mmCIF file of N, CA and C in Angstrom:
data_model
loop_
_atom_site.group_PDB
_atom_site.id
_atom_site.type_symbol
_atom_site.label_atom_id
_atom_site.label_comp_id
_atom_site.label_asym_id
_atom_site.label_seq_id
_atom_site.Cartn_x
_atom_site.Cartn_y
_atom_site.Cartn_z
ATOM 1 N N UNK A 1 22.553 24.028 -23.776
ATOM 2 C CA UNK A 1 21.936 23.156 -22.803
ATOM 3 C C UNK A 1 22.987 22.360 -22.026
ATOM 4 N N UNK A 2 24.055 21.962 -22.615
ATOM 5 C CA UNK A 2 25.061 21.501 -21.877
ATOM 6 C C UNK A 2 25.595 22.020 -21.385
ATOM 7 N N UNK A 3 26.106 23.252 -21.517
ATOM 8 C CA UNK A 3 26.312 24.761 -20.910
ATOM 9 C C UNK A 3 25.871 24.305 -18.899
ATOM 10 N N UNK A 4 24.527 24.378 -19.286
ATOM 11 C CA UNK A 4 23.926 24.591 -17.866
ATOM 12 C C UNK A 4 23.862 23.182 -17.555
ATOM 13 N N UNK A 5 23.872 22.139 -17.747
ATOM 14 C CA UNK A 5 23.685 20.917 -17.422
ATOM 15 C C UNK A 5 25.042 20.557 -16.797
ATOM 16 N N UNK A 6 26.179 20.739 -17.462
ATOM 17 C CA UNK A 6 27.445 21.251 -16.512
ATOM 18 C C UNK A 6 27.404 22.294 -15.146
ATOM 19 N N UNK A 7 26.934 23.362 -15.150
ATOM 20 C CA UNK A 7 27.122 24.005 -14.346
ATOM 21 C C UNK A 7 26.040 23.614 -12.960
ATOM 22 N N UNK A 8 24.905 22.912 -13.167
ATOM 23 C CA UNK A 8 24.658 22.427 -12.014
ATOM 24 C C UNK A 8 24.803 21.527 -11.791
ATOM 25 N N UNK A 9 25.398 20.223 -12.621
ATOM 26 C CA UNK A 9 25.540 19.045 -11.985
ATOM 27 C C UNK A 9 26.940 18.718 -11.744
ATOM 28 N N UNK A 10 28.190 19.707 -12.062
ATOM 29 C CA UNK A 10 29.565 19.777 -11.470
ATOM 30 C C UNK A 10 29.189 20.291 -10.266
ATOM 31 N N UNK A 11 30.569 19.755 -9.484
ATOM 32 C CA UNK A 11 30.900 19.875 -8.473
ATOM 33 C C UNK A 11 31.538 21.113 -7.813
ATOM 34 N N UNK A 12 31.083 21.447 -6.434
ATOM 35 C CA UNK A 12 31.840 22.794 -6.713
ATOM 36 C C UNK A 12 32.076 22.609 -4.976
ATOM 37 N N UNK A 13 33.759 23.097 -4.587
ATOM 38 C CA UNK A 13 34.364 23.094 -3.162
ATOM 39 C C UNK A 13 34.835 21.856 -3.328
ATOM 40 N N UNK A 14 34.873 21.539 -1.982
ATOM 41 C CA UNK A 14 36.300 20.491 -1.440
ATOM 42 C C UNK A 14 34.477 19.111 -1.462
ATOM 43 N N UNK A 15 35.480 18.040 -1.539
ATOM 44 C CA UNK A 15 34.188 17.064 -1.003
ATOM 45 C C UNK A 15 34.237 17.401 0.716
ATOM 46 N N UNK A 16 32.976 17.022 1.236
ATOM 47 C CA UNK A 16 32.567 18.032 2.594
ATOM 48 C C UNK A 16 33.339 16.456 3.481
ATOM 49 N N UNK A 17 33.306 15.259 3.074
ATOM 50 C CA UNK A 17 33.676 14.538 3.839
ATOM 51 C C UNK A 17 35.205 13.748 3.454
ATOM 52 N N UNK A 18 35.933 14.669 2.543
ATOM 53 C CA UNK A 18 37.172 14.404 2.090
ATOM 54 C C UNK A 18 38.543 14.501 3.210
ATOM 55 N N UNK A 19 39.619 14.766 3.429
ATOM 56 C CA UNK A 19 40.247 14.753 3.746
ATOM 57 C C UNK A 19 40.952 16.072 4.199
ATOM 58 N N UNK A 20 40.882 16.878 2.705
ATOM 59 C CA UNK A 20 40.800 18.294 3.038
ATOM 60 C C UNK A 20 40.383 19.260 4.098
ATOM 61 N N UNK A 21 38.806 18.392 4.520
ATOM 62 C CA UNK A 21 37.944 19.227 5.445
ATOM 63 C C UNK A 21 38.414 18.799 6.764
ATOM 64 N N UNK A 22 38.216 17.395 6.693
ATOM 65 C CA UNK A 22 38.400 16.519 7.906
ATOM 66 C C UNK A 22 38.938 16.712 8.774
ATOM 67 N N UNK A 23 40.841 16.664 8.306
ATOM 68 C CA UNK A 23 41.411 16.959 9.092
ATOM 69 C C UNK A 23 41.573 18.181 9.809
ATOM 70 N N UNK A 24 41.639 19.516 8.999
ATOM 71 C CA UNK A 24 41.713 20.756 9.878
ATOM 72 C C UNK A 24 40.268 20.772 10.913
ATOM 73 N N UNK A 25 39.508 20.093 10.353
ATOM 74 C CA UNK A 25 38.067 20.337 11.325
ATOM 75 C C UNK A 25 38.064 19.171 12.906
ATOM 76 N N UNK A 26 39.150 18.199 12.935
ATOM 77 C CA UNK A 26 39.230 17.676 13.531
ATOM 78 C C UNK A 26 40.209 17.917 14.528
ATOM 79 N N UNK A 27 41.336 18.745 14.093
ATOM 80 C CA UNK A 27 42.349 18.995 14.662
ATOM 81 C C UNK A 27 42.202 20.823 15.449
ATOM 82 N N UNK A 28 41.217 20.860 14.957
ATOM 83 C CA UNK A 28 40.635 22.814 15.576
ATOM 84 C C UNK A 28 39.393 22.083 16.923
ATOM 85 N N UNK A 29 38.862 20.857 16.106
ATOM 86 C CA UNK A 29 37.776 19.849 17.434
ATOM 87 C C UNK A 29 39.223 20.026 18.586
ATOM 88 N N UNK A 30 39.719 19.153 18.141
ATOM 89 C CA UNK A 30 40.686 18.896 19.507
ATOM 90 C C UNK A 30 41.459 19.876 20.273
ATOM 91 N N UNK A 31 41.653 20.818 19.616
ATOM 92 C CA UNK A 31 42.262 21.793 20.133
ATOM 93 C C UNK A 31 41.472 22.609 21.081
ATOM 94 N N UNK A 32 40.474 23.030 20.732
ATOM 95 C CA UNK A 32 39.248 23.955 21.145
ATOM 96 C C UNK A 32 38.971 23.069 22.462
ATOM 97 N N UNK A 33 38.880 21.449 22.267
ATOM 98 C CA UNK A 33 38.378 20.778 23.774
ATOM 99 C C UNK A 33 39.391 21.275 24.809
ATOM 100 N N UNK A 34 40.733 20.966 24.144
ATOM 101 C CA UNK A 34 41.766 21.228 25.486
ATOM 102 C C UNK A 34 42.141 22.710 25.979
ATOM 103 N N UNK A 35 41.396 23.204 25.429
ATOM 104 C CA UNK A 35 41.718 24.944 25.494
ATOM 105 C C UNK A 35 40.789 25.133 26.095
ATOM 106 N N UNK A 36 39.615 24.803 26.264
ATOM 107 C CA UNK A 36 38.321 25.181 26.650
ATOM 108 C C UNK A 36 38.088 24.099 27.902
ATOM 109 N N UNK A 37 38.568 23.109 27.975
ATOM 110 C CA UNK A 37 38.601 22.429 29.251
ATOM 111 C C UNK A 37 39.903 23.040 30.112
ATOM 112 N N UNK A 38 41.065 23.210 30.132
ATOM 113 C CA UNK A 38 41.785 23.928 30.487
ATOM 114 C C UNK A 38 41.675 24.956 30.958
ATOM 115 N N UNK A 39 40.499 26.183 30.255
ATOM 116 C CA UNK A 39 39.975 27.072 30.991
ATOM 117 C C UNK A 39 38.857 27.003 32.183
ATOM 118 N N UNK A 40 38.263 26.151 31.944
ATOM 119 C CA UNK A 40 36.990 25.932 32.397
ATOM 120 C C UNK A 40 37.405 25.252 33.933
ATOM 121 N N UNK A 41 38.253 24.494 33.861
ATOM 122 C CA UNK A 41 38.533 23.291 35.068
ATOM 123 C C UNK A 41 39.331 23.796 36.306
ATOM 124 N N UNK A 42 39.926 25.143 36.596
ATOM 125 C CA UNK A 42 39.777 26.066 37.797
ATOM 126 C C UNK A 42 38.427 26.024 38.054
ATOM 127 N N UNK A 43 37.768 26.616 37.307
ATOM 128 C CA UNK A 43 36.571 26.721 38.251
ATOM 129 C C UNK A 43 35.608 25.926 38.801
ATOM 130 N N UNK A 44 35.813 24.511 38.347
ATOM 131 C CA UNK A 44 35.493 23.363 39.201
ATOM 132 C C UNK A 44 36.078 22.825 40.736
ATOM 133 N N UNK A 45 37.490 23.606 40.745
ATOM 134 C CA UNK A 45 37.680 23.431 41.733
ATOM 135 C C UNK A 45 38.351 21.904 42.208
ATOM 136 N N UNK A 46 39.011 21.088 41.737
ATOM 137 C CA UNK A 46 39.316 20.015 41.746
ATOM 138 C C UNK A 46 40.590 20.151 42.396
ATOM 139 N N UNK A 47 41.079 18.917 42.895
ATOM 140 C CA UNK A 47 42.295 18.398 43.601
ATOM 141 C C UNK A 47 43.414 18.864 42.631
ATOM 142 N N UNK A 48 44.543 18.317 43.223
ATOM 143 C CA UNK A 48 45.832 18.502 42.252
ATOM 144 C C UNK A 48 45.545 17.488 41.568
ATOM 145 N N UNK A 49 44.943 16.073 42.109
ATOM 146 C CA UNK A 49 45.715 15.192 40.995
ATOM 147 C C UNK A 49 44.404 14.543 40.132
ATOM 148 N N UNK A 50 43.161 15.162 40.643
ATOM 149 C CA UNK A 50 42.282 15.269 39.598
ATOM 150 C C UNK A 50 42.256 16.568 38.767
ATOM 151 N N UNK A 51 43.065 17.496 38.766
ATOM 152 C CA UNK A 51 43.178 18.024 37.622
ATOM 153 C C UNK A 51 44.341 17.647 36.732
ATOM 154 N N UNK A 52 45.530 16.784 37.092
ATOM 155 C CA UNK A 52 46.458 16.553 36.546
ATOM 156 C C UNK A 52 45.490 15.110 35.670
ATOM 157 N N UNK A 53 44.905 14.475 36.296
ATOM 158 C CA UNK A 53 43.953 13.547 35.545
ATOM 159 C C UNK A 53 42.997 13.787 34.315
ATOM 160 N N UNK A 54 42.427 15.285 34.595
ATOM 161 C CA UNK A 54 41.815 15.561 33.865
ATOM 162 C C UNK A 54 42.349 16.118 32.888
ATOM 163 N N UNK A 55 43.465 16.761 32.999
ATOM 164 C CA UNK A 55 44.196 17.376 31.948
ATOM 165 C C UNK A 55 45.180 16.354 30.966
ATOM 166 N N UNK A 56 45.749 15.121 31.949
ATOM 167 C CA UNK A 56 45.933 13.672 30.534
ATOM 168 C C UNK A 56 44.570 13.293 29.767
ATOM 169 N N UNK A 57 43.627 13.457 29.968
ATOM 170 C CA UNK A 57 42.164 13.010 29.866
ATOM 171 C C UNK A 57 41.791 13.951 28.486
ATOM 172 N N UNK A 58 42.221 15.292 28.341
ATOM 173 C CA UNK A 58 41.663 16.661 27.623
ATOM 174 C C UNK A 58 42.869 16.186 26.293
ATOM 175 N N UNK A 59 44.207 15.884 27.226
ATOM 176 C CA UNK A 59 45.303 15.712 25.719
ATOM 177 C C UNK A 59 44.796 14.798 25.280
ATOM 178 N N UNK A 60 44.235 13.812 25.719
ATOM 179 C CA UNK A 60 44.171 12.215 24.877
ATOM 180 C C UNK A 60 43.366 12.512 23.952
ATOM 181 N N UNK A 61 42.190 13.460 23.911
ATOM 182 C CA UNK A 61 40.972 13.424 23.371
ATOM 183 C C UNK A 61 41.581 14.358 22.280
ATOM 184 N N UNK A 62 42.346 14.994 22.548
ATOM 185 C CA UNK A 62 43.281 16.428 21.960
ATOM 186 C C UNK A 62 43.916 15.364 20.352
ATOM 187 N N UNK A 63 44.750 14.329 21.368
ATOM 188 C CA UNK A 63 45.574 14.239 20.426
ATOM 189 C C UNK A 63 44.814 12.860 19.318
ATOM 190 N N UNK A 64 43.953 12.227 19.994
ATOM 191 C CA UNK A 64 43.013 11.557 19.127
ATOM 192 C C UNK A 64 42.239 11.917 18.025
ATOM 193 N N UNK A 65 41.762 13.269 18.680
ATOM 194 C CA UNK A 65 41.303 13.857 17.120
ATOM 195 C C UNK A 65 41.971 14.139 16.397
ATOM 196 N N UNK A 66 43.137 14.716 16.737
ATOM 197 C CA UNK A 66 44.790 15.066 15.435
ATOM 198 C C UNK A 66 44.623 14.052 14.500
ATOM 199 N N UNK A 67 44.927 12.528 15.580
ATOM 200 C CA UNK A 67 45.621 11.477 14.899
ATOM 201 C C UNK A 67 44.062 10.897 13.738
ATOM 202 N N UNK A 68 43.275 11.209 14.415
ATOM 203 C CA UNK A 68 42.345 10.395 13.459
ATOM 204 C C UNK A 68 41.944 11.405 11.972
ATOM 205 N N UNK A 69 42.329 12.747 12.186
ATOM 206 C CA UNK A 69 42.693 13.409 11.141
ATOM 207 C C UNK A 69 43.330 13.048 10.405
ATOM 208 N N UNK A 70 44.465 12.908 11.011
ATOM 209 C CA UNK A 70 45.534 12.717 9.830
ATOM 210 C C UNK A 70 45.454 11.179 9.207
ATOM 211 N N UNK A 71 44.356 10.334 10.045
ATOM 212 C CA UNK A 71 44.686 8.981 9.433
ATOM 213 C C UNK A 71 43.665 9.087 8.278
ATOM 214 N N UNK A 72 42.663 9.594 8.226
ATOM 215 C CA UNK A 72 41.477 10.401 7.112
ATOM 216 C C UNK A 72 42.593 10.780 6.058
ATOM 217 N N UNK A 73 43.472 11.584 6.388
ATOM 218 C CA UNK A 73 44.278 12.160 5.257
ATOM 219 C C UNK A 73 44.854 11.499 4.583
ATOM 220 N N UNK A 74 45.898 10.287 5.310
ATOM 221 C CA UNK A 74 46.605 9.501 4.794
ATOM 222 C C UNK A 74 45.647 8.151 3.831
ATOM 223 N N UNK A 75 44.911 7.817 4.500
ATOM 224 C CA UNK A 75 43.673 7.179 3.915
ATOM 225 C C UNK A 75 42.954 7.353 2.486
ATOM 226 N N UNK A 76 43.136 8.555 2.320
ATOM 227 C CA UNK A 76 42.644 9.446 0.916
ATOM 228 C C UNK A 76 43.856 9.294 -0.078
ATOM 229 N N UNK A 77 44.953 9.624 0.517
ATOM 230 C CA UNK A 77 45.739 9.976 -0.470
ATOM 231 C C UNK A 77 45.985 8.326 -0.676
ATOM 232 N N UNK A 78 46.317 7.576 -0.102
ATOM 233 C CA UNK A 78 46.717 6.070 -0.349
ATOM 234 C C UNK A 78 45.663 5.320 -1.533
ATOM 235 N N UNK A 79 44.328 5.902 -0.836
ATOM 236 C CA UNK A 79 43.250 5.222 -1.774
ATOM 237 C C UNK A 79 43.367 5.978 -3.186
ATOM 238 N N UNK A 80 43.931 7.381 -3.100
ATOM 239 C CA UNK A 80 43.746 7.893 -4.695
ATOM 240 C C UNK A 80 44.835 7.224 -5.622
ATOM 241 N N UNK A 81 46.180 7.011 -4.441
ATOM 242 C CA UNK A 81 47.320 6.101 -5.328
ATOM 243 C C UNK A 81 47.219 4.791 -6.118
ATOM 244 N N UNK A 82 45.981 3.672 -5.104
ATOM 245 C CA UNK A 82 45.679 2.869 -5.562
ATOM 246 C C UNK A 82 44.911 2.880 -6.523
ATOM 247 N N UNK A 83 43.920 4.155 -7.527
ATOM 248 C CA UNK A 83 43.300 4.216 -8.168
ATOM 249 C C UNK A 83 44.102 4.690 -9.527
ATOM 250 N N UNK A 84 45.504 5.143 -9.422
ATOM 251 C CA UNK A 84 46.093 5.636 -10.474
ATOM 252 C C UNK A 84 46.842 4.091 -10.848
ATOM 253 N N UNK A 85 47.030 3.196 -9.993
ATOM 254 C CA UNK A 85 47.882 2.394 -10.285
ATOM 255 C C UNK A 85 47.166 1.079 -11.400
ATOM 256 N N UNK A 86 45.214 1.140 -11.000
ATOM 257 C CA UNK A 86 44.665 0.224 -11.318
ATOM 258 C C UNK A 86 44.314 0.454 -12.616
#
């Protein structure tokens, strides 16, 4: 009975809102925007310097999701340090 009382009430994969997931899922978000706005924004047809606008506009969002990845990551691991220390 403990047998199975283990096997469905363990845990099984990464936690879905851990750090693990987060970041690669945040950093493929950002990537995919600027790749996919980049493609897309010829065919809007815009000025030079509204596409040079729009394209600081695509990195920011690009590199915001990186950074807020990695601050998820760093966040995890800091909080697990503080739990070995207590």
């Amino acid at each position: 009975m403990a047998f199975l009382r283990r096997l469905c009430c363990s845990r099984i994969g990464p936690n879905i809102f851990g750090a693990s997931v987060l970041q690669p899922t945040l950093t493929v978000v950002g990537v995919f925007t600027f790749i996919a706005g980049v493609l897309y924004l010829p065919s809007l047809g815009p000025t030079r310097v509204e596409m040079v606008l729009a394209l600081l506009l695509l990195a920011t969002v690009a590199l915001l999701c990186t950074a807020v990845g990695q601050l998820a990551a760093v966040l995890e691991r800091l909080e697990a340090r503080g739990d070995k220390r207590a």
